[in-house]
Amino acid sequence: MLLQPLWSFLLGHSSLLHSPFFPVVFSLTVYLIFCLPFLLLDLLSSRWSLVRRYKLHPQNSINWTTVQSCLALTLYNHLIFIFPLTVLNWYLRPVLLPQEAPPLPQMVAQVLACLLLFDFQSFIWHLLHHKVPWLYRTFHKLHHTYTSTSALTAEYSGIWETLSLGLFAAVNPLLLGCHPLTEMLFFIVNIWLSVEDHCGYDLPWATHRLIPFSLYGGARHHDLHHLKSKCNYAPYFTHWDSLAGTLYT
């Protein structure tokens, strides 16, 4: 009952949800909205020491060439590759929208399950692409162009990496039988965590500070991966790197 008003509102815009354009516009819009606050912090950090104190690399400043390069690659990947694939998926798998919203506890549990599954898949993918030199040179090296990360570098990657990780994110809700509203929330949370991982700031309200016992890595954790390259392969949680002996703090 808690989610029914929201879901009923979305059902009132079902023509938009059924559109083949919706997945690309939705993911791109959410991504850019989440990047915007960190871009503003990057602008302010050169003037305000208060902002600079939370910056992981206060000596570095983002330049507009980097911003343009990251935006161009993100738009290129979405328009040239992701959009045709979403149209194909829309044609082969029509969107089904149930009338009832999911129960809140079920939605929370399934979003967490999707994140844990995505984290495991990404850990294996990432580890392989660092351990096998050909895979790294051919597919993953582009993402490591910037050793000092910023929000827009989250999606600065080649099409193979973009499609691989996108496939994990798209398949997991299907495997778990998620409601469309749960699927949307998972996408939103997943995009936010990816942007936060690359944002370049260790803020007081960051996710890793909210989750106890160092179970979640966060921006500092992933920044160490970009600096050292041979550690911290899991995108979010720390248990897989801890088990594999690749955790670095």
Short mmCIF file of C-alpha atoms in Angstrom, two decimals:
data_model
loop_
_atom_site.label_atom_id
_atom_site.label_comp_id
_atom_site.label_asym_id
_atom_site.label_seq_id
_atom_site.Cartn_x
_atom_site.Cartn_y
_atom_site.Cartn_z
CA MET A 1 0.00 0.00 0.00
CA LEU A 2 2.90 2.34 0.65
CA LEU A 3 4.11 2.13 -2.95
CA GLN A 4 0.75 1.90 -4.71
CA PRO A 5 0.20 5.68 -5.14
CA LEU A 6 3.63 6.02 -6.77
CA TRP A 7 3.09 3.01 -9.01
CA SER A 8 -0.42 4.21 -9.97
CA PHE A 9 1.09 7.57 -10.94
CA LEU A 10 3.67 5.83 -13.14
CA LEU A 11 0.97 3.66 -14.70
CA GLY A 12 -0.74 6.89 -15.69
CA HIS A 13 2.29 7.48 -17.93
CA SER A 14 2.41 3.92 -19.27
CA SER A 15 2.88 5.12 -22.84
CA LEU A 16 6.20 6.61 -21.75
CA LEU A 17 7.22 3.43 -19.92
CA HIS A 18 6.38 1.37 -23.00
CA SER A 19 8.43 3.60 -25.30
CA PRO A 20 11.65 2.11 -26.77
CA PHE A 21 13.30 5.47 -26.01
CA PHE A 22 12.56 5.30 -22.28
CA PRO A 23 15.43 3.05 -21.06
CA VAL A 24 18.14 5.13 -22.75
CA VAL A 25 16.65 8.51 -21.80
CA PHE A 26 16.02 7.29 -18.24
CA SER A 27 19.53 5.93 -17.62
CA LEU A 28 21.29 8.86 -19.29
CA THR A 29 19.18 11.45 -17.45
CA VAL A 30 19.64 9.79 -14.06
CA TYR A 31 23.39 9.50 -14.67
CA LEU A 32 23.83 13.16 -15.60
CA ILE A 33 21.65 14.36 -12.71
CA PHE A 34 23.80 12.37 -10.27
CA CYS A 35 27.01 13.72 -11.83
CA LEU A 36 25.90 17.36 -11.66
CA PRO A 37 26.38 17.94 -7.87
CA PHE A 38 29.93 16.62 -8.05
CA LEU A 39 30.71 18.79 -11.05
CA LEU A 40 29.53 21.78 -9.01
CA LEU A 41 31.82 20.68 -6.16
CA ASP A 42 34.69 20.49 -8.65
CA LEU A 43 34.00 24.09 -9.62
CA LEU A 44 33.81 25.24 -6.00
CA SER A 45 36.86 23.27 -4.82
CA SER A 46 39.27 25.66 -6.52
CA ARG A 47 37.85 28.53 -4.43
CA TRP A 48 36.64 27.00 -1.16
CA SER A 49 38.97 25.15 1.17
CA LEU A 50 35.90 23.67 2.89
CA VAL A 51 35.11 21.71 -0.29
CA ARG A 52 38.76 20.92 -0.98
CA ARG A 53 39.20 19.19 2.39
CA TYR A 54 36.88 16.39 1.24
CA LYS A 55 38.53 16.00 -2.15
CA LEU A 56 40.60 12.82 -2.45
CA HIS A 57 43.19 14.62 -4.60
CA PRO A 58 42.98 18.30 -3.61
CA GLN A 59 45.98 19.14 -5.78
CA ASN A 60 44.10 18.06 -8.91
CA SER A 61 41.38 20.05 -10.63
CA ILE A 62 39.05 18.88 -13.35
CA ASN A 63 39.34 20.59 -16.72
CA TRP A 64 36.69 21.10 -19.35
CA THR A 65 38.58 18.98 -21.87
CA THR A 66 38.07 16.01 -19.55
CA VAL A 67 34.39 16.88 -19.08
CA GLN A 68 33.81 17.14 -22.83
CA SER A 69 35.71 13.92 -23.52
CA CYS A 70 33.74 11.96 -20.91
CA LEU A 71 30.39 13.36 -22.03
CA ALA A 72 31.17 12.67 -25.69
CA LEU A 73 32.04 9.02 -25.04
CA THR A 74 29.00 8.50 -22.81
CA LEU A 75 26.64 9.98 -25.42
CA TYR A 76 28.33 8.03 -28.21
CA ASN A 77 27.95 4.70 -26.39
CA HIS A 78 24.32 5.37 -25.52
CA LEU A 79 23.22 6.58 -28.95
CA ILE A 80 25.23 4.29 -31.24
CA PHE A 81 25.17 1.02 -29.30
CA ILE A 82 22.81 1.00 -26.30
CA PHE A 83 19.81 2.58 -28.04
CA PRO A 84 19.64 0.03 -30.92
CA LEU A 85 19.92 -2.81 -28.40
CA THR A 86 17.12 -1.40 -26.24
CA VAL A 87 14.92 -1.11 -29.33
CA LEU A 88 15.66 -4.76 -30.14
CA ASN A 89 14.86 -5.74 -26.55
CA TRP A 90 11.63 -3.68 -26.69
CA TYR A 91 10.62 -5.56 -29.84
CA LEU A 92 11.49 -9.04 -28.53
CA ARG A 93 10.35 -8.56 -24.91
CA PRO A 94 7.32 -6.26 -24.59
CA VAL A 95 7.09 -4.35 -21.31
CA LEU A 96 4.52 -5.83 -18.92
CA LEU A 97 3.18 -3.49 -16.24
CA PRO A 98 1.20 -5.14 -13.42
CA GLN A 99 -1.54 -3.11 -11.74
CA GLU A 100 -0.28 -3.69 -8.20
CA ALA A 101 2.90 -2.26 -6.69
CA PRO A 102 5.38 -4.57 -4.97
CA PRO A 103 5.45 -4.81 -1.16
CA LEU A 104 8.07 -2.47 0.27
CA PRO A 105 10.07 -5.17 2.17
CA GLN A 106 10.19 -7.31 -0.97
CA MET A 107 11.38 -4.37 -3.08
CA VAL A 108 14.16 -3.47 -0.62
CA ALA A 109 15.29 -7.12 -0.36
CA GLN A 110 15.34 -7.58 -4.15
CA VAL A 111 17.25 -4.33 -4.76
CA LEU A 112 19.87 -5.48 -2.25
CA ALA A 113 19.99 -8.92 -3.89
CA CYS A 114 20.46 -7.31 -7.33
CA LEU A 115 23.29 -5.16 -5.97
CA LEU A 116 25.04 -8.12 -4.35
CA LEU A 117 24.73 -10.18 -7.52
CA PHE A 118 25.95 -7.28 -9.69
CA ASP A 119 28.86 -6.74 -7.31
CA PHE A 120 29.92 -10.40 -7.66
CA GLN A 121 29.58 -10.39 -11.46
CA SER A 122 31.51 -7.14 -11.77
CA PHE A 123 34.22 -8.41 -9.42
CA ILE A 124 34.82 -11.50 -11.59
CA TRP A 125 34.71 -9.44 -14.82
CA HIS A 126 37.03 -6.80 -13.39
CA LEU A 127 39.50 -9.30 -11.96
CA LEU A 128 39.75 -11.15 -15.28
CA HIS A 129 40.28 -7.92 -17.20
CA HIS A 130 43.20 -7.03 -14.95
CA LYS A 131 44.77 -10.49 -14.72
CA VAL A 132 44.65 -11.23 -18.47
CA PRO A 133 46.87 -8.62 -20.21
CA TRP A 134 45.08 -8.91 -23.57
CA LEU A 135 41.69 -8.26 -21.99
CA TYR A 136 43.09 -5.25 -20.12
CA ARG A 137 44.80 -3.71 -23.16
CA THR A 138 41.89 -4.36 -25.50
CA PHE A 139 38.86 -3.58 -23.36
CA HIS A 140 39.54 -2.11 -19.91
CA LYS A 141 42.57 0.15 -20.26
CA LEU A 142 40.43 3.02 -21.55
CA HIS A 143 38.58 3.22 -18.23
CA HIS A 144 41.93 3.71 -16.48
CA THR A 145 42.84 6.75 -18.57
CA TYR A 146 42.20 8.92 -15.52
CA THR A 147 44.03 7.87 -12.34
CA SER A 148 42.36 10.77 -10.51
CA THR A 149 38.66 10.00 -10.82
CA SER A 150 35.73 12.39 -11.14
CA ALA A 151 32.00 11.71 -11.45
CA LEU A 152 31.89 11.66 -15.25
CA THR A 153 34.68 9.07 -15.48
CA ALA A 154 32.20 6.48 -14.13
CA GLU A 155 31.06 5.76 -17.69
CA TYR A 156 34.32 6.56 -19.45
CA SER A 157 34.77 3.10 -20.91
CA GLY A 158 34.69 1.23 -24.18
CA ILE A 159 31.58 -0.34 -25.59
CA TRP A 160 32.49 -3.91 -24.51
CA GLU A 161 32.79 -2.82 -20.87
CA THR A 162 29.66 -0.68 -21.07
CA LEU A 163 27.59 -3.48 -22.61
CA SER A 164 28.99 -6.20 -20.31
CA LEU A 165 28.20 -4.34 -17.10
CA GLY A 166 24.93 -3.10 -18.57
CA LEU A 167 23.96 -6.69 -19.35
CA PHE A 168 24.60 -7.74 -15.74
CA ALA A 169 22.45 -4.87 -14.48
CA ALA A 170 19.64 -5.65 -16.94
CA VAL A 171 19.58 -9.43 -16.42
CA ASN A 172 19.69 -9.54 -12.62
CA PRO A 173 16.15 -8.16 -12.03
CA LEU A 174 14.84 -10.69 -14.57
CA LEU A 175 16.63 -13.56 -12.82
CA LEU A 176 15.12 -12.52 -9.50
CA GLY A 177 11.65 -11.89 -10.91
CA CYS A 178 11.59 -8.24 -9.89
CA HIS A 179 8.62 -5.92 -10.29
CA PRO A 180 9.24 -3.10 -12.84
CA LEU A 181 9.27 -0.55 -9.99
CA THR A 182 11.93 -2.60 -8.19
CA GLU A 183 13.90 -2.79 -11.43
CA MET A 184 13.78 1.00 -11.81
CA LEU A 185 14.90 1.54 -8.23
CA PHE A 186 17.79 -0.89 -8.68
CA PHE A 187 18.93 0.99 -11.79
CA ILE A 188 18.77 4.31 -9.92
CA VAL A 189 20.70 2.99 -6.90
CA ASN A 190 23.25 1.24 -9.12
CA ILE A 191 23.91 4.39 -11.16
CA TRP A 192 24.24 6.48 -8.00
CA LEU A 193 26.73 4.09 -6.41
CA SER A 194 28.79 3.98 -9.61
CA VAL A 195 28.92 7.78 -9.80
CA GLU A 196 29.73 8.05 -6.09
CA ASP A 197 32.54 5.48 -6.53
CA HIS A 198 34.20 7.74 -9.10
CA CYS A 199 33.23 11.16 -7.67
CA GLY A 200 36.64 11.92 -6.15
CA TYR A 201 35.21 13.03 -2.78
CA ASP A 202 35.05 11.41 0.65
CA LEU A 203 31.99 13.22 1.98
CA PRO A 204 30.58 12.87 5.53
CA TRP A 205 27.32 11.37 4.21
CA ALA A 206 28.97 8.98 1.72
CA THR A 207 27.53 5.47 1.51
CA HIS A 208 30.59 3.79 3.00
CA ARG A 209 30.17 5.93 6.13
CA LEU A 210 26.54 4.84 6.52
CA ILE A 211 27.21 1.09 6.21
CA PRO A 212 29.05 -0.29 9.27
CA PHE A 213 31.96 -2.73 9.70
CA SER A 214 33.73 -1.58 6.50
CA LEU A 215 31.41 -3.78 4.44
CA TYR A 216 31.18 -1.14 1.72
CA GLY A 217 34.16 0.38 -0.06
CA GLY A 218 33.05 3.70 -1.54
CA ALA A 219 34.95 6.44 -3.33
CA ARG A 220 38.22 6.12 -1.41
CA HIS A 221 38.20 2.34 -1.93
CA HIS A 222 37.69 2.64 -5.70
CA ASP A 223 40.10 5.56 -5.98
CA LEU A 224 42.84 3.28 -4.64
CA HIS A 225 42.02 0.85 -7.44
CA HIS A 226 42.55 3.55 -10.06
CA LEU A 227 45.82 4.57 -8.38
CA LYS A 228 47.30 1.10 -7.83
CA SER A 229 45.31 -0.95 -10.37
CA LYS A 230 45.98 -4.33 -8.68
CA CYS A 231 43.51 -4.16 -5.80
CA ASN A 232 39.87 -3.44 -4.90
CA TYR A 233 38.23 -5.01 -7.93
CA ALA A 234 34.67 -5.20 -6.56
CA PRO A 235 32.75 -2.01 -7.36
CA TYR A 236 30.82 -1.68 -4.10
CA PHE A 237 31.20 -4.18 -1.26
CA THR A 238 34.50 -5.33 0.21
CA HIS A 239 33.91 -9.03 0.99
CA TRP A 240 34.99 -10.44 -2.39
CA ASP A 241 38.29 -8.55 -2.37
CA SER A 242 38.80 -9.58 1.24
CA LEU A 243 38.29 -13.27 0.34
CA ALA A 244 40.51 -13.01 -2.75
CA GLY A 245 43.30 -11.19 -0.91
CA THR A 246 42.99 -8.14 -3.17
CA LEU A 247 41.55 -5.73 -0.60
CA TYR A 248 43.69 -2.63 -0.03
CA THR A 249 42.76 0.10 2.45
#
